[in-house]
CSV table of C-alpha atoms and ligand atoms in Angstrom, one decimal:
chain,number,residue,atom,x,y,z
A,1,MET,CA,2.2,182.7,-31.5
A,2,GLU,CA,2.6,179.0,-31.6
A,3,ASN,CA,5.9,179.4,-33.5
A,4,ARG,CA,7.4,181.8,-31.0
A,5,PRO,CA,11.2,181.1,-30.9
A,6,GLN,CA,12.6,179.2,-28.0
A,7,TRP,CA,15.9,178.9,-26.1
A,8,GLY,CA,17.8,175.8,-27.1
A,9,THR,CA,18.8,174.6,-23.6
A,10,ARG,CA,18.1,175.5,-20.0
A,11,ALA,CA,21.7,176.4,-19.4
A,12,GLY,CA,21.4,178.8,-22.4
A,13,PHE,CA,18.5,180.6,-20.8
A,14,ILE,CA,20.2,180.9,-17.5
A,15,MET,CA,23.4,182.2,-19.1
A,16,ALA,CA,21.3,184.8,-21.0
A,17,ALA,CA,19.5,185.9,-17.9
A,18,ALA,CA,22.7,185.9,-15.8
A,19,GLY,CA,24.4,187.7,-18.7
A,20,SER,CA,21.8,190.4,-18.5
A,21,ALA,CA,22.1,190.7,-14.7
A,22,ILE,CA,25.9,190.7,-14.6
A,23,GLY,CA,26.8,194.0,-16.0
A,24,LEU,CA,28.6,197.2,-15.1
A,25,GLY,CA,26.4,197.4,-12.0
A,26,ASN,CA,28.2,194.5,-10.5
A,27,ILE,CA,31.7,195.7,-11.3
A,28,TRP,CA,31.6,199.4,-10.7
A,29,ARG,CA,28.4,200.0,-8.6
A,30,PHE,CA,28.3,197.3,-6.0
A,31,PRO,CA,31.8,197.6,-4.4
A,32,ALA,CA,31.5,201.4,-3.7
A,33,THR,CA,27.9,201.1,-2.7
A,34,ALA,CA,28.6,198.4,-0.1
A,35,TYR,CA,31.6,200.3,1.2
A,36,GLU,CA,29.7,203.5,1.7
A,37,ASN,CA,26.7,201.8,3.3
A,38,GLY,CA,28.2,199.9,6.2
A,39,GLY,CA,30.9,197.7,4.6
A,40,GLY,CA,30.5,194.2,6.0
A,41,ALA,CA,27.2,195.2,7.7
A,42,PHE,CA,25.7,196.0,4.3
A,43,PHE,CA,25.4,192.4,3.5
A,44,LEU,CA,22.5,192.1,5.9
A,45,PRO,CA,20.2,194.6,4.2
A,46,TYR,CA,21.6,193.4,0.8
A,47,LEU,CA,20.7,189.8,1.5
A,48,PHE,CA,17.3,190.8,2.8
A,49,ALA,CA,16.6,192.8,-0.3
A,50,LEU,CA,17.7,189.9,-2.5
A,51,LEU,CA,15.4,187.4,-0.7
A,52,THR,CA,12.4,189.6,-0.2
A,53,ALA,CA,12.5,191.6,-3.4
A,54,GLY,CA,15.1,190.5,-6.0
A,55,ILE,CA,14.3,186.8,-6.2
A,56,PRO,CA,10.5,187.1,-5.6
A,57,ILE,CA,10.2,189.7,-8.4
A,58,LEU,CA,12.4,187.7,-10.6
A,59,ILE,CA,10.1,184.7,-10.1
A,60,MET,CA,7.1,186.9,-10.8
A,61,GLU,CA,8.5,188.2,-14.0
A,62,PHE,CA,9.6,184.7,-15.1
A,63,ALA,CA,6.1,183.5,-14.4
A,64,ILE,CA,4.5,186.4,-16.3
A,65,GLY,CA,6.7,186.0,-19.4
A,66,HIS,CA,6.3,182.2,-19.4
A,67,LYS,CA,2.6,182.1,-18.8
A,68,TYR,CA,1.7,184.8,-21.3
A,69,ARG,CA,4.4,184.2,-23.8
A,70,GLY,CA,5.0,187.7,-25.1
A,71,SER,CA,7.2,190.8,-24.9
A,72,SER,CA,6.5,192.8,-21.8
A,73,PRO,CA,3.6,194.9,-23.4
A,74,LEU,CA,2.0,191.8,-24.9
A,75,SER,CA,2.4,189.7,-21.7
A,76,LEU,CA,1.0,192.4,-19.5
A,77,ALA,CA,-1.9,193.1,-22.0
A,78,ARG,CA,-2.8,189.4,-21.8
A,79,LEU,CA,-2.6,189.5,-18.0
A,80,ASN,CA,-5.0,192.5,-18.1
A,81,LYS,CA,-5.7,194.8,-21.0
A,82,LYS,CA,-5.3,197.7,-18.5
A,83,ALA,CA,-1.7,196.7,-17.7
A,84,GLU,CA,-0.3,197.1,-21.2
A,85,TRP,CA,0.9,200.7,-20.7
A,86,LEU,CA,3.2,199.5,-18.0
A,87,GLY,CA,4.8,197.1,-20.5
A,88,TRP,CA,5.5,200.0,-22.8
A,89,TRP,CA,6.7,202.2,-20.0
A,90,GLN,CA,9.3,199.5,-19.1
A,91,VAL,CA,10.2,199.2,-22.8
A,92,GLY,CA,10.7,203.0,-23.0
A,93,ILE,CA,12.9,202.9,-19.9
A,94,SER,CA,15.0,200.1,-21.5
A,95,PHE,CA,15.2,202.2,-24.7
A,96,ILE,CA,16.7,205.1,-22.9
A,97,ILE,CA,19.1,202.9,-20.9
A,98,ALA,CA,20.2,201.2,-24.1
A,99,VAL,CA,21.2,204.4,-25.9
A,100,TYR,CA,23.6,205.5,-23.1
A,101,TYR,CA,24.8,202.1,-21.9
A,102,ALA,CA,26.1,201.5,-25.4
A,103,ALA,CA,28.3,204.6,-25.0
A,104,ILE,CA,29.9,203.2,-21.9
A,105,ILE,CA,30.7,200.0,-23.6
A,106,ALA,CA,32.3,202.0,-26.4
A,107,TRP,CA,34.5,203.8,-23.9
A,108,ALA,CA,35.5,200.4,-22.4
A,109,MET,CA,36.4,199.2,-25.9
A,110,SER,CA,38.6,202.3,-26.5
A,111,TYR,CA,40.3,201.7,-23.2
A,112,PHE,CA,40.9,198.1,-24.2
A,113,ILE,CA,42.9,199.4,-27.1
A,114,PHE,CA,44.6,202.1,-25.0
A,115,SER,CA,45.8,199.4,-22.6
A,116,LEU,CA,48.2,198.2,-25.3
A,117,LYS,CA,50.3,201.3,-24.8
A,118,LEU,CA,48.9,202.5,-21.5
A,119,SER,CA,48.0,205.6,-23.5
A,120,TRP,CA,46.3,207.3,-20.6
A,121,GLY,CA,49.6,208.3,-19.1
A,122,GLN,CA,49.9,209.5,-15.5
A,123,ASP,CA,47.1,212.0,-15.4
A,124,THR,CA,44.3,209.6,-16.0
A,125,GLU,CA,41.6,212.1,-15.2
A,126,GLY,CA,42.9,214.7,-17.6
A,127,PHE,CA,43.2,212.0,-20.2
A,128,LEU,CA,39.6,210.8,-19.8
A,129,PHE,CA,37.9,214.2,-19.7
A,130,GLY,CA,40.2,216.1,-22.0
A,131,ASP,CA,42.1,214.0,-24.5
A,132,TYR,CA,39.5,211.2,-24.8
A,133,LEU,CA,36.0,212.6,-24.2
A,134,LYS,CA,36.9,216.2,-25.1
A,135,LEU,CA,34.2,217.1,-22.5
A,136,ALA,CA,32.1,220.3,-23.1
A,137,GLU,CA,32.5,223.1,-20.7
A,138,VAL,CA,28.9,223.5,-19.8
A,139,PRO,CA,26.5,220.6,-19.1
A,140,GLY,CA,23.7,220.6,-21.7
A,141,GLN,CA,25.9,221.7,-24.7
A,142,THR,CA,26.5,219.1,-27.3
A,143,GLY,CA,29.6,220.6,-29.0
A,144,SER,CA,30.9,218.5,-31.9
A,145,ILE,CA,31.1,214.7,-32.5
A,146,VAL,CA,34.1,213.1,-30.9
A,147,PRO,CA,35.4,210.5,-33.5
A,148,GLY,CA,37.3,208.6,-30.8
A,149,VAL,CA,34.0,207.7,-29.2
A,150,LEU,CA,31.9,207.5,-32.4
A,151,ILE,CA,33.9,204.7,-34.0
A,152,PRO,CA,33.7,202.2,-31.1
A,153,LEU,CA,30.1,203.2,-30.5
A,154,ILE,CA,29.2,202.2,-34.1
A,155,LEU,CA,31.1,198.9,-33.5
A,156,VAL,CA,29.0,198.3,-30.3
A,157,TRP,CA,25.8,198.7,-32.2
A,158,VAL,CA,26.9,196.6,-35.1
A,159,ILE,CA,27.8,193.7,-32.7
A,160,ALA,CA,24.7,194.0,-30.6
A,161,LEU,CA,22.3,194.3,-33.5
A,162,GLY,CA,24.2,191.6,-35.4
A,163,VAL,CA,23.5,189.2,-32.5
A,164,LEU,CA,19.9,190.2,-32.3
A,165,LEU,CA,19.3,189.7,-36.0
A,166,LYS,CA,20.3,186.1,-35.6
A,167,GLY,CA,17.5,185.5,-33.2
A,168,ILE,CA,17.0,183.9,-29.8
A,169,LYS,CA,18.9,180.7,-30.0
A,170,LYS,CA,21.5,181.3,-32.7
A,171,GLY,CA,22.0,184.9,-31.7
A,172,ILE,CA,21.3,185.8,-28.0
A,173,GLU,CA,21.9,182.3,-26.6
A,174,ALA,CA,25.0,181.6,-28.6
A,175,ALA,CA,26.5,185.0,-27.8
A,176,ASN,CA,25.9,184.6,-24.1
A,177,LYS,CA,27.4,181.1,-24.1
A,178,ILE,CA,30.6,182.6,-25.3
A,179,PHE,CA,30.7,186.0,-23.6
A,180,LEU,CA,29.6,185.0,-20.1
A,181,PRO,CA,32.1,182.2,-19.5
A,182,THR,CA,34.9,184.2,-21.0
A,183,LEU,CA,34.0,187.1,-18.8
A,184,ILE,CA,34.1,184.9,-15.7
A,185,VAL,CA,37.5,183.4,-16.6
A,186,LEU,CA,39.0,186.9,-17.4
A,187,PHE,CA,37.6,188.3,-14.2
A,188,PHE,CA,38.8,185.4,-12.1
A,189,ILE,CA,42.4,186.0,-13.4
A,190,ILE,CA,42.1,189.7,-12.4
A,191,VAL,CA,40.8,188.8,-8.9
A,192,LEU,CA,43.4,186.2,-8.2
A,193,ARG,CA,46.2,188.6,-9.1
A,194,ALA,CA,44.6,191.4,-7.2
A,195,ILE,CA,44.3,189.6,-3.9
A,196,THR,CA,48.0,188.7,-4.0
A,197,LEU,CA,49.1,192.3,-4.4
A,198,ASP,CA,50.7,194.3,-1.6
A,199,GLY,CA,48.1,196.1,0.3
A,200,ALA,CA,45.2,193.9,-0.8
A,201,MET,CA,44.5,192.8,2.7
A,202,GLU,CA,44.1,196.3,3.9
A,203,GLY,CA,41.7,196.9,1.1
A,204,LEU,CA,39.7,193.8,1.9
A,205,ASN,CA,39.6,194.8,5.6
A,206,ALA,CA,38.2,198.2,4.7
A,207,PHE,CA,35.6,196.5,2.5
A,208,PHE,CA,34.4,193.9,4.9
A,209,LYS,CA,34.8,195.8,8.2
A,210,PRO,CA,31.2,196.0,9.4
A,211,ASP,CA,29.8,199.3,10.6
A,212,TRP,CA,26.8,198.0,12.4
A,213,SER,CA,25.4,201.4,13.2
A,214,ALA,CA,24.6,201.7,9.4
A,215,ILE,CA,21.9,199.0,9.8
A,216,ALA,CA,19.7,201.5,11.7
A,217,ASP,CA,19.9,204.0,8.8
A,218,GLY,CA,17.0,203.9,6.4
A,219,LYS,CA,19.2,205.1,3.5
A,220,VAL,CA,21.3,201.9,3.8
A,221,TRP,CA,18.2,199.8,3.2
A,222,VAL,CA,17.2,201.9,0.3
A,223,ALA,CA,20.6,201.6,-1.2
A,224,ALA,CA,20.4,197.8,-0.8
A,225,TYR,CA,17.1,197.6,-2.6
A,226,GLY,CA,18.3,200.0,-5.3
A,227,GLN,CA,21.4,197.9,-5.9
A,228,ILE,CA,19.4,194.6,-6.1
A,229,PHE,CA,16.9,196.1,-8.5
A,230,PHE,CA,19.4,197.5,-10.9
A,231,SER,CA,21.7,194.6,-10.6
A,232,LEU,CA,19.1,191.9,-11.2
A,233,SER,CA,17.6,193.7,-14.2
A,234,VAL,CA,14.1,193.5,-12.7
A,235,GLY,CA,11.5,196.2,-13.5
A,236,PHE,CA,12.7,196.9,-17.0
A,237,ALA,CA,10.9,194.4,-19.1
A,238,ILE,CA,14.0,192.3,-19.7
A,239,MET,CA,13.2,189.2,-17.6
A,240,ILE,CA,9.6,189.1,-18.8
A,241,THR,CA,10.8,189.2,-22.4
A,242,TYR,CA,13.5,186.5,-21.9
A,243,SER,CA,11.2,184.1,-20.1
A,244,SER,CA,8.7,184.3,-22.9
A,245,TYR,CA,11.1,182.2,-24.9
A,246,LEU,CA,11.2,179.4,-22.4
A,247,PRO,CA,9.8,176.0,-23.4
A,248,LYS,CA,6.6,175.1,-21.7
A,249,LYS,CA,8.2,172.7,-19.3
A,250,SER,CA,10.7,175.0,-17.6
A,251,ASP,CA,11.5,175.2,-13.9
A,252,LEU,CA,10.9,178.9,-13.2
A,253,THR,CA,11.6,179.2,-9.5
A,254,ASN,CA,14.8,177.3,-9.6
A,255,ASN,CA,16.0,179.3,-12.6
A,256,ALA,CA,15.3,182.5,-10.6
A,257,PHE,CA,17.3,181.3,-7.6
A,258,ILE,CA,20.2,180.4,-9.8
A,259,THR,CA,20.2,183.7,-11.6
A,260,GLY,CA,19.8,185.7,-8.4
A,261,PHE,CA,22.5,183.9,-6.5
A,262,GLY,CA,24.8,183.8,-9.5
A,263,ASN,CA,24.5,187.5,-10.0
A,264,SER,CA,25.2,188.2,-6.3
A,265,ALA,CA,28.2,185.8,-6.3
A,266,PHE,CA,29.7,187.8,-9.2
A,267,GLU,CA,29.0,191.0,-7.3
A,268,LEU,CA,30.9,189.7,-4.3
A,269,LEU,CA,33.8,188.6,-6.5
A,270,ALA,CA,33.9,192.1,-8.0
A,271,GLY,CA,33.9,193.6,-4.5
A,272,ILE,CA,36.9,191.5,-3.6
A,273,GLY,CA,38.8,192.2,-6.7
A,274,VAL,CA,38.1,196.0,-6.7
A,275,PHE,CA,39.0,196.4,-3.0
A,276,SER,CA,42.1,194.4,-3.3
A,277,ALA,CA,43.2,196.6,-6.1
A,278,LEU,CA,42.2,199.8,-4.2
A,279,GLY,CA,44.2,198.6,-1.2
A,280,PHE,CA,47.2,198.1,-3.4
A,281,MET,CA,46.9,201.5,-4.9
A,282,ALA,CA,46.4,203.2,-1.5
A,283,MET,CA,49.6,201.5,-0.3
A,284,GLN,CA,51.6,202.6,-3.4
A,285,GLN,CA,50.5,206.2,-3.0
A,286,GLY,CA,50.8,206.1,0.8
A,287,VAL,CA,47.2,207.3,1.3
A,288,SER,CA,44.2,205.8,3.1
A,289,ILE,CA,41.7,203.6,1.3
A,290,ASP,CA,39.1,206.2,1.9
A,291,GLU,CA,40.9,208.6,-0.5
A,292,VAL,CA,40.9,206.2,-3.4
A,293,VAL,CA,37.5,204.6,-3.2
A,294,ALA,CA,35.4,205.5,-6.2
A,295,GLY,CA,32.4,204.0,-8.1
A,296,GLY,CA,31.1,204.3,-11.7
A,297,VAL,CA,32.9,206.1,-14.4
A,298,GLY,CA,35.6,207.4,-12.0
A,299,LEU,CA,36.4,203.9,-10.8
A,300,ALA,CA,36.6,202.3,-14.2
A,301,PHE,CA,38.2,205.0,-16.3
A,302,VAL,CA,40.3,207.1,-13.8
A,303,VAL,CA,41.2,204.9,-10.9
A,304,PHE,CA,41.7,201.6,-12.7
A,305,PRO,CA,44.1,203.0,-15.3
A,306,GLN,CA,46.2,204.3,-12.3
A,307,ILE,CA,46.1,200.9,-10.7
A,308,ILE,CA,47.2,199.3,-14.0
A,309,ASN,CA,50.0,201.8,-14.3
A,310,GLU,CA,51.3,200.7,-10.9
A,311,PHE,CA,51.0,197.0,-11.4
A,312,PRO,CA,54.3,195.3,-10.7
A,313,ALA,CA,54.3,193.4,-14.0
A,314,PHE,CA,52.2,192.7,-17.1
A,315,ASN,CA,50.5,196.1,-16.9
A,316,GLN,CA,49.2,196.0,-20.4
A,317,LEU,CA,47.8,192.5,-20.0
A,318,PHE,CA,45.8,193.5,-16.9
A,319,GLY,CA,44.5,196.5,-18.8
A,320,LEU,CA,43.3,194.2,-21.5
A,321,LEU,CA,41.7,191.9,-19.0
A,322,PHE,CA,40.0,194.6,-17.1
A,323,PHE,CA,38.6,196.5,-20.0
A,324,GLY,CA,37.8,193.3,-21.9
A,325,SER,CA,35.7,192.2,-18.9
A,326,LEU,CA,33.9,195.5,-18.8
A,327,THR,CA,33.1,195.2,-22.5
A,328,LEU,CA,31.8,191.7,-22.2
A,329,ALA,CA,29.8,192.4,-19.1
A,330,GLY,CA,28.3,195.4,-20.8
A,331,LEU,CA,27.5,193.7,-24.1
A,332,THR,CA,25.5,190.9,-22.6
A,333,SER,CA,23.4,193.4,-20.7
A,334,LEU,CA,23.0,195.7,-23.7
A,335,ILE,CA,21.8,192.8,-25.8
A,336,SER,CA,19.1,191.9,-23.3
A,337,ILE,CA,17.9,195.5,-23.0
A,338,ILE,CA,17.6,196.0,-26.8
A,339,GLU,CA,15.7,192.8,-27.0
A,340,THR,CA,12.9,194.3,-24.9
A,341,PHE,CA,11.9,196.8,-27.5
A,342,VAL,CA,12.7,194.6,-30.5
A,343,ALA,CA,10.2,192.1,-29.1
A,344,GLY,CA,7.7,194.7,-28.2
A,345,VAL,CA,7.7,196.2,-31.7
A,346,GLN,CA,7.6,192.8,-33.3
A,347,ASP,CA,4.6,191.7,-31.3
A,348,LYS,CA,2.6,194.9,-31.6
A,349,PHE,CA,3.2,195.8,-35.2
A,350,ASN,CA,3.4,192.3,-36.6
A,351,VAL,CA,6.7,192.7,-38.4
A,352,SER,CA,9.5,190.3,-38.9
A,353,ARG,CA,12.3,190.1,-36.4
A,354,THR,CA,14.7,191.5,-38.9
A,355,LYS,CA,12.5,194.5,-39.5
A,356,SER,CA,12.0,195.2,-35.8
A,357,VAL,CA,15.7,194.9,-35.1
A,358,LEU,CA,16.4,197.4,-37.9
A,359,MET,CA,13.6,199.7,-36.9
A,360,GLY,CA,14.0,199.6,-33.1
A,361,GLY,CA,17.8,199.1,-33.0
A,362,GLY,CA,18.3,201.6,-35.8
A,363,LEU,CA,16.4,204.4,-34.0
A,364,ALA,CA,18.2,203.7,-30.8
A,365,SER,CA,21.6,203.7,-32.4
A,366,ILE,CA,20.9,207.1,-34.0
A,367,ILE,CA,19.8,208.6,-30.7
A,368,SER,CA,22.8,207.1,-29.1
A,369,LEU,CA,25.0,209.5,-31.2
A,370,LEU,CA,24.2,212.2,-28.6
A,371,PHE,CA,26.6,210.4,-26.4
A,372,ALA,CA,29.4,210.6,-28.9
A,373,THR,CA,29.3,214.4,-28.6
A,374,GLN,CA,31.4,216.5,-26.3
A,375,GLY,CA,28.5,216.9,-23.9
A,376,GLY,CA,27.9,213.1,-23.9
A,377,LEU,CA,29.0,212.4,-20.3
A,378,TYR,CA,26.7,215.0,-18.8
A,379,PHE,CA,23.7,213.8,-20.7
A,380,LEU,CA,24.5,210.3,-19.7
A,381,ASP,CA,24.9,211.1,-16.0
A,382,VAL,CA,21.6,212.9,-15.8
A,383,MET,CA,19.6,210.4,-17.8
A,384,ASP,CA,21.1,207.5,-15.9
A,385,TYR,CA,20.3,209.0,-12.5
A,386,PHE,CA,16.7,210.0,-13.4
A,387,ILE,CA,15.8,206.9,-15.4
A,388,ASN,CA,17.0,204.7,-12.6
A,389,ASN,CA,15.3,206.5,-9.8
A,390,PHE,CA,12.1,207.6,-11.5
A,391,GLY,CA,12.1,204.8,-14.1
A,392,VAL,CA,13.3,201.4,-13.1
A,393,ALA,CA,12.5,201.7,-9.4
A,394,LEU,CA,9.2,203.4,-9.9
A,395,ALA,CA,8.1,201.0,-12.7
A,396,GLY,CA,9.1,198.1,-10.4
A,397,LEU,CA,6.9,199.5,-7.6
A,398,VAL,CA,4.0,200.1,-10.0
A,399,GLU,CA,4.4,196.6,-11.4
A,400,ILE,CA,4.1,194.9,-8.1
A,401,ILE,CA,1.2,197.1,-7.0
A,402,LEU,CA,-0.7,196.4,-10.2
A,403,VAL,CA,-0.1,192.7,-10.2
A,404,ALA,CA,-0.5,192.1,-6.5
A,405,TRP,CA,-3.2,194.6,-5.5
A,406,VAL,CA,-5.0,196.0,-8.6
A,407,PHE,CA,-5.3,192.9,-10.8
A,408,ARG,CA,-4.8,190.4,-7.9
A,409,GLU,CA,-2.9,188.0,-10.1
A,410,LEU,CA,-0.4,186.6,-7.6
A,411,ASN,CA,-2.5,183.5,-6.9
A,412,ASN,CA,-2.6,182.7,-10.6
A,413,LEU,CA,1.0,183.3,-11.1
A,414,GLN,CA,1.9,181.2,-8.1
A,415,LYS,CA,-0.2,178.4,-9.5
A,416,HIS,CA,1.5,178.7,-12.8
A,417,ALA,CA,5.0,178.7,-11.3
A,418,ASN,CA,4.3,175.8,-9.0
A,419,SER,CA,2.9,173.7,-11.9
A,420,VAL,CA,6.3,173.7,-13.6
A,421,SER,CA,8.8,174.2,-10.7
A,422,ASP,CA,10.5,172.0,-8.1
A,423,ILE,CA,10.5,174.5,-5.3
A,424,MET,CA,6.9,175.4,-4.3
A,425,LEU,CA,6.1,179.0,-3.7
A,426,GLY,CA,4.3,179.5,-0.5
A,427,ALA,CA,2.8,182.4,1.4
A,428,TRP,CA,6.3,184.0,1.9
A,429,TRP,CA,6.4,184.8,-1.8
A,430,LYS,CA,3.1,186.6,-1.7
A,431,ILE,CA,3.9,188.5,1.5
A,432,CYS,CA,7.2,189.7,0.1
A,433,LEU,CA,5.6,191.0,-3.0
A,434,SER,CA,2.4,192.4,-1.7
A,435,VAL,CA,3.6,193.9,1.6
A,436,ILE,CA,7.4,194.1,2.3
A,437,THR,CA,8.7,195.2,-1.1
A,438,PRO,CA,6.0,197.8,-1.8
A,439,ALA,CA,6.5,199.2,1.6
A,440,VAL,CA,10.3,199.6,1.2
A,441,LEU,CA,10.0,200.8,-2.4
A,442,GLY,CA,7.3,203.2,-1.5
A,443,TYR,CA,9.4,204.7,1.2
A,444,MET,CA,12.3,204.8,-1.3
A,445,MET,CA,10.3,206.8,-3.9
A,446,PHE,CA,9.0,209.2,-1.3
A,447,ASP,CA,12.6,209.8,-0.1
A,448,ASN,CA,13.8,210.2,-3.7
A,449,VAL,CA,11.2,212.7,-4.7
A,450,ARG,CA,11.9,214.7,-1.5
A,451,THR,CA,15.6,214.9,-2.0
A,452,ASN,CA,15.4,215.7,-5.7
A,453,ILE,CA,12.9,218.5,-5.2
A,454,SER,CA,14.9,220.1,-2.5
A,455,GLU,CA,18.1,220.2,-4.5
A,456,ASN,CA,19.2,219.6,-8.1
A,457,TYR,CA,21.1,216.4,-8.7
A,458,GLU,CA,24.8,217.1,-8.7
A,459,GLY,CA,23.9,220.8,-8.7
A,460,TYR,CA,23.2,220.8,-12.4
A,461,ALA,CA,21.2,223.8,-13.8
A,462,THR,CA,17.4,223.5,-13.7
A,463,SER,CA,17.3,224.3,-17.4
A,464,PHE,CA,19.4,221.1,-18.0
A,465,ILE,CA,17.7,218.8,-15.4
A,466,VAL,CA,14.1,219.5,-16.3
A,467,PRO,CA,14.2,218.4,-20.0
A,468,PHE,CA,16.9,215.7,-19.7
A,469,GLY,CA,16.2,214.3,-16.3
A,470,TRP,CA,12.6,214.8,-15.3
A,471,GLY,CA,11.5,215.3,-18.9
A,472,VAL,CA,13.0,212.0,-20.2
A,473,ALA,CA,11.6,210.0,-17.2
A,474,GLY,CA,8.2,211.5,-17.8
A,475,LEU,CA,8.3,211.2,-21.6
A,476,VAL,CA,8.6,207.4,-21.4
A,477,ILE,CA,5.4,207.2,-19.3
A,478,VAL,CA,3.5,209.3,-21.8
A,479,VAL,CA,4.8,207.3,-24.8
A,480,GLY,CA,3.9,204.1,-22.9
A,481,ILE,CA,0.3,205.2,-22.4
A,482,LEU,CA,0.0,206.4,-26.0
A,483,LEU,CA,1.3,203.1,-27.4
A,484,SER,CA,-1.2,201.1,-25.4
A,485,PHE,CA,-4.0,202.8,-27.2
A,486,LYS,CA,-3.1,201.2,-30.5
A,487,SER,CA,-5.0,198.0,-31.0
A,488,TRP,CA,-3.6,194.6,-31.4
A,489,LYS,CA,-4.0,192.3,-34.4
A,490,LYS,CA,-7.1,190.4,-33.5
A,491,GLU,CA,-5.8,187.1,-32.4
A,492,SER,CA,-2.8,188.5,-30.4
A,493,LEU,CA,-4.5,188.8,-27.1
A,494,SER,CA,-6.4,185.6,-27.1
A,495,SER,CA,-4.0,183.1,-28.7
A,496,VAL,CA,-2.2,182.4,-25.4
A,497,LYS,CA,-5.3,180.6,-24.0
A,498,GLU,CA,-4.8,177.5,-26.1
A,499,ASP,CA,-1.1,177.9,-25.7
A,500,THR,CA,-1.0,177.4,-21.9
B,1,LIG,N1,22.0,194.3,-14.4
B,1,LIG,C1,22.6,195.2,-15.2
B,1,LIG,C2,23.9,195.7,-14.7
B,1,LIG,O1,24.3,195.4,-13.6
B,1,LIG,C3,21.7,196.4,-15.4
B,1,LIG,C4,21.5,196.6,-16.9
B,1,LIG,C5,20.9,195.6,-17.6
B,1,LIG,C6,21.9,197.7,-17.4
B,1,LIG,C7,20.7,195.8,-18.9
B,1,LIG,C8,21.8,197.9,-18.8
B,1,LIG,C9,21.2,196.9,-19.5
B,1,LIG,O2,24.6,196.5,-15.3
């Protein structure tokens, strides 16, 4: 344990943590979520969620990883032997996300190349589902492998595992130090151009116009918490793992604030860029903004290609910039999420980093081939929805309940964070974690279960949703519990004592 690898610099750690946080969620999820949940008024619940849940949980996860110096399962086992299963559950969630997130990055890479000739043509929707994905007719069918997706997908895994093989400092840190600043520069260019397009102002007005009545709607608060959770990468083992590589003297609280605000700043920037572009497109097509707003796959791969088609000049260049940004934003998040299971396997099975990257990453890359089939998009959609709602959010809720109420560790973690940080954590931190956040997340879970029991997500067949939605979300819990029964090498659980 004494020779656990470390980040080279503080900036390196912050870039890696921010690189994980800044992902597709910022670019394609935040703008539409904010627009649909009160526009300018959404910032109030959003900021509230950031300050009462996002940053406090981030501080807690930084403190756990830093104090116990292990992957999520090892850190939690050291916190309390009975908490280890939670670590594996989170690792399992990350594993599932990794296998489909890689596919989205593969699509972005393909579209990067397509930008050179604007190959998507005028019917961007037909191109995506037909020509490119060759989507199966019925959800749940795999059909055959689609080579156009398979090739970039292999490339994504080669890049991500290549970075991980090189280790923490020379691999993850070095990659983030290149990818993240590049992403920010590329994205800035897009935003600067977007806000000067005709119609941009109308787009921004639509985005920022506050609908204050939304504040009274519980769903809007739930959306804000959901966005913060996903966007900050909390609740999926990532931040515990990354902070376990911090040197002993590291300011945890400050780092959490920088990461949290940095992520939100990028989110806001993305909202401005996306809505300027949408305003431009609405004006070109003579329709209202409402008709062009989209999020997720539709925004990135259907609407943006249309916007790029209509750009006044340098269309190809903006295609390259946009899909290049998506690729970079995705890669840094993917790297962080694979590291969770690489570190978990390495700690538990006492194997070298190389072996655990090849074992864990190898298995994930093979399963990920499912998303290079004709049914890929449907599998992805269902898994993403269930693993977020009954994985990330639920594991986050369980994590704070266990740490705050069952094992009553908040005081110890507070002491630990305060011993190394400039900003002192006070009662506010404990109140957020033990009362406010569990109350909101608890309501969110209840609401989620209720809606999902009363109707199938997206109207998919029960025979598809049960195994691939509920089943996958449940399976990772079972696997987590099973893995926690395997015993550790004898000094694993105790060695941290001398170390802190
Ligand atoms: N914060 C990431 C995002 O916004 C969430 C994520 C992290 C997703 C790691 C996948 C892997 O996209």
